[in-house]
Amino acid sequence: IFTELEYDYATLASRLRELSFLNKGVTITLKDEREGKQREEVFHAKGGLREFVGFLNSKQKALHSEIVYFDGEKDDIGIEIALQYNDGYNENVFSFVNNINTHEGGTHLTGFKSALTSVINKHLDKSSFAKKDKDLKLSGDDVREGLTAVLSVKVREPQFEGQTKTKLGNSEAESA
């Protein structure tokens, strides 16, 4: 079927690094034993998603030194989130379901974004800014500006949308 059986080391290394971040404490070794290309890399992320966000933010100036991290379970869905703001303008949010990168997002990402916006606006309501301007509300785009985040959920029976299977459709993941 394949006309060429050449593996791209960089592609494999990138995916295995990603998997080591998503499965904290797991050690993955990649060896290239092809002639003239002898090399080996070991991927081990003791801090899991925290290290992933640190890796993604390594070329940015972080606005707070500690990476915010949450994990838990709701409705039989395991949830893990790490985030950090930087001085950039771009949103850099990655989402995964059972270690599968959901490039197109899905219900879990929608739920995360709306929860983050809601929590920050509730905090803003209690701040001294609210006394000055009672109608002050931040939009989701405002809240996510400069955000680097990784969201990983574990779902027993994921329902993916589309042929590429890169968008989660389980409605219970949104509220979790």
mmCIF file of C-alpha atoms in Angstrom, residues 36-135:
data_model
loop_
_atom_site.group_PDB
_atom_site.id
_atom_site.type_symbol
_atom_site.label_atom_id
_atom_site.label_comp_id
_atom_site.label_asym_id
_atom_site.label_seq_id
_atom_site.Cartn_x
_atom_site.Cartn_y
_atom_site.Cartn_z
ATOM 1 C CA GLY A 36 23.746 7.241 9.968
ATOM 2 C CA LYS A 37 20.949 8.616 12.163
ATOM 3 C CA GLN A 38 21.759 7.116 15.541
ATOM 4 C CA ARG A 39 19.977 9.121 18.256
ATOM 5 C CA GLU A 40 17.837 8.617 21.299
ATOM 6 C CA GLU A 41 15.471 10.795 23.306
ATOM 7 C CA VAL A 42 13.777 10.068 26.605
ATOM 8 C CA PHE A 43 10.531 11.828 27.420
ATOM 9 C CA HIS A 44 9.428 12.000 31.037
ATOM 10 C CA ALA A 45 7.155 14.672 32.492
ATOM 11 C CA LYS A 46 6.891 14.276 36.230
ATOM 12 C CA GLY A 47 4.704 17.403 36.370
ATOM 13 C CA GLY A 48 2.423 16.376 33.505
ATOM 14 C CA LEU A 49 0.282 19.212 32.157
ATOM 15 C CA ARG A 50 2.123 21.786 34.271
ATOM 16 C CA GLU A 51 5.298 20.939 32.398
ATOM 17 C CA PHE A 52 3.372 20.961 29.110
ATOM 18 C CA VAL A 53 2.205 24.553 29.678
ATOM 19 C CA GLY A 54 5.731 25.520 30.769
ATOM 20 C CA PHE A 55 7.100 23.971 27.575
ATOM 21 C CA LEU A 56 4.530 25.802 25.423
ATOM 22 C CA ASN A 57 5.204 29.094 27.221
ATOM 23 C CA SER A 58 9.001 28.755 27.210
ATOM 24 C CA LYS A 59 9.457 31.455 24.559
ATOM 25 C CA GLN A 60 7.002 33.849 26.221
ATOM 26 C CA LYS A 61 7.238 36.058 29.290
ATOM 27 C CA ALA A 62 4.890 34.597 31.901
ATOM 28 C CA LEU A 63 2.726 37.058 33.841
ATOM 29 C CA HIS A 64 2.711 34.808 36.917
ATOM 30 C CA SER A 65 5.410 32.324 37.837
ATOM 31 C CA GLU A 66 3.196 29.518 39.093
ATOM 32 C CA ILE A 67 1.244 27.500 36.559
ATOM 33 C CA VAL A 68 -2.391 27.131 37.656
ATOM 34 C CA TYR A 69 -3.422 23.467 37.801
ATOM 35 C CA PHE A 70 -6.682 21.658 38.551
ATOM 36 C CA ASP A 71 -7.708 18.041 38.354
ATOM 37 C CA GLY A 72 -10.788 16.189 39.401
ATOM 38 C CA GLU A 73 -13.713 14.109 38.286
ATOM 39 C CA LYS A 74 -17.340 14.940 37.610
ATOM 40 C CA ASP A 75 -20.031 12.740 36.113
ATOM 41 C CA ASP A 76 -17.459 9.960 35.628
ATOM 42 C CA ILE A 77 -15.275 12.260 33.499
ATOM 43 C CA GLY A 78 -11.681 12.798 34.577
ATOM 44 C CA ILE A 79 -10.577 16.403 34.095
ATOM 45 C CA GLU A 80 -7.101 17.920 34.156
ATOM 46 C CA ILE A 81 -6.307 21.555 33.343
ATOM 47 C CA ALA A 82 -3.127 23.628 33.467
ATOM 48 C CA LEU A 83 -2.917 27.281 32.479
ATOM 49 C CA GLN A 84 -0.679 30.318 32.583
ATOM 50 C CA TYR A 85 -0.956 33.819 31.175
ATOM 51 C CA ASN A 86 1.857 35.451 29.214
ATOM 52 C CA ASP A 87 2.462 38.939 27.846
ATOM 53 C CA GLY A 88 1.395 37.937 24.327
ATOM 54 C CA TYR A 89 -1.909 38.605 22.645
ATOM 55 C CA ASN A 90 -2.655 35.165 21.262
ATOM 56 C CA GLU A 91 -4.743 32.440 22.854
ATOM 57 C CA ASN A 92 -2.877 29.117 22.904
ATOM 58 C CA VAL A 93 -5.314 26.465 24.166
ATOM 59 C CA PHE A 94 -4.940 22.741 23.460
ATOM 60 C CA SER A 95 -7.604 20.166 24.255
ATOM 61 C CA PHE A 96 -7.389 16.385 24.472
ATOM 62 C CA VAL A 97 -9.841 13.542 25.000
ATOM 63 C CA ASN A 98 -8.316 10.231 26.088
ATOM 64 C CA ASN A 99 -4.914 11.492 24.819
ATOM 65 C CA ILE A 100 -6.364 12.351 21.389
ATOM 66 C CA ASN A 101 -5.757 15.939 20.315
ATOM 67 C CA THR A 102 -9.142 17.482 19.601
ATOM 68 C CA HIS A 103 -7.973 20.168 17.156
ATOM 69 C CA GLU A 104 -11.542 21.235 16.491
ATOM 70 C CA GLY A 105 -12.407 21.435 20.201
ATOM 71 C CA GLY A 106 -15.788 20.209 21.278
ATOM 72 C CA THR A 107 -18.043 20.318 24.295
ATOM 73 C CA HIS A 108 -15.204 19.971 26.819
ATOM 74 C CA LEU A 109 -13.420 23.023 25.396
ATOM 75 C CA THR A 110 -16.639 25.046 25.205
ATOM 76 C CA GLY A 111 -17.309 24.253 28.874
ATOM 77 C CA PHE A 112 -13.780 25.240 29.893
ATOM 78 C CA LYS A 113 -13.906 28.553 28.054
ATOM 79 C CA SER A 114 -17.289 29.554 29.468
ATOM 80 C CA ALA A 115 -16.302 28.474 33.003
ATOM 81 C CA LEU A 116 -13.049 30.460 32.843
ATOM 82 C CA THR A 117 -14.871 33.587 31.650
ATOM 83 C CA SER A 118 -17.546 33.152 34.326
ATOM 84 C CA VAL A 119 -15.043 32.676 37.174
ATOM 85 C CA ILE A 120 -12.964 35.693 36.185
ATOM 86 C CA ASN A 121 -16.070 37.883 35.841
ATOM 87 C CA LYS A 122 -17.321 36.739 39.274
ATOM 88 C CA HIS A 123 -13.945 37.657 40.754
ATOM 89 C CA LEU A 124 -14.096 41.005 38.960
ATOM 90 C CA ASP A 125 -17.557 41.672 40.466
ATOM 91 C CA LYS A 126 -16.060 41.334 43.950
ATOM 92 C CA SER A 127 -13.077 43.562 43.204
ATOM 93 C CA SER A 128 -12.611 47.298 43.638
ATOM 94 C CA PHE A 129 -13.131 47.720 39.875
ATOM 95 C CA ALA A 130 -16.782 46.706 40.267
ATOM 96 C CA LYS A 131 -17.376 49.605 42.664
ATOM 97 C CA LYS A 132 -16.209 52.038 39.981
ATOM 98 C CA ASP A 133 -18.070 50.437 37.064
ATOM 99 C CA LYS A 134 -20.957 48.104 37.911
ATOM 100 C CA ASP A 135 -21.429 47.113 34.247
#
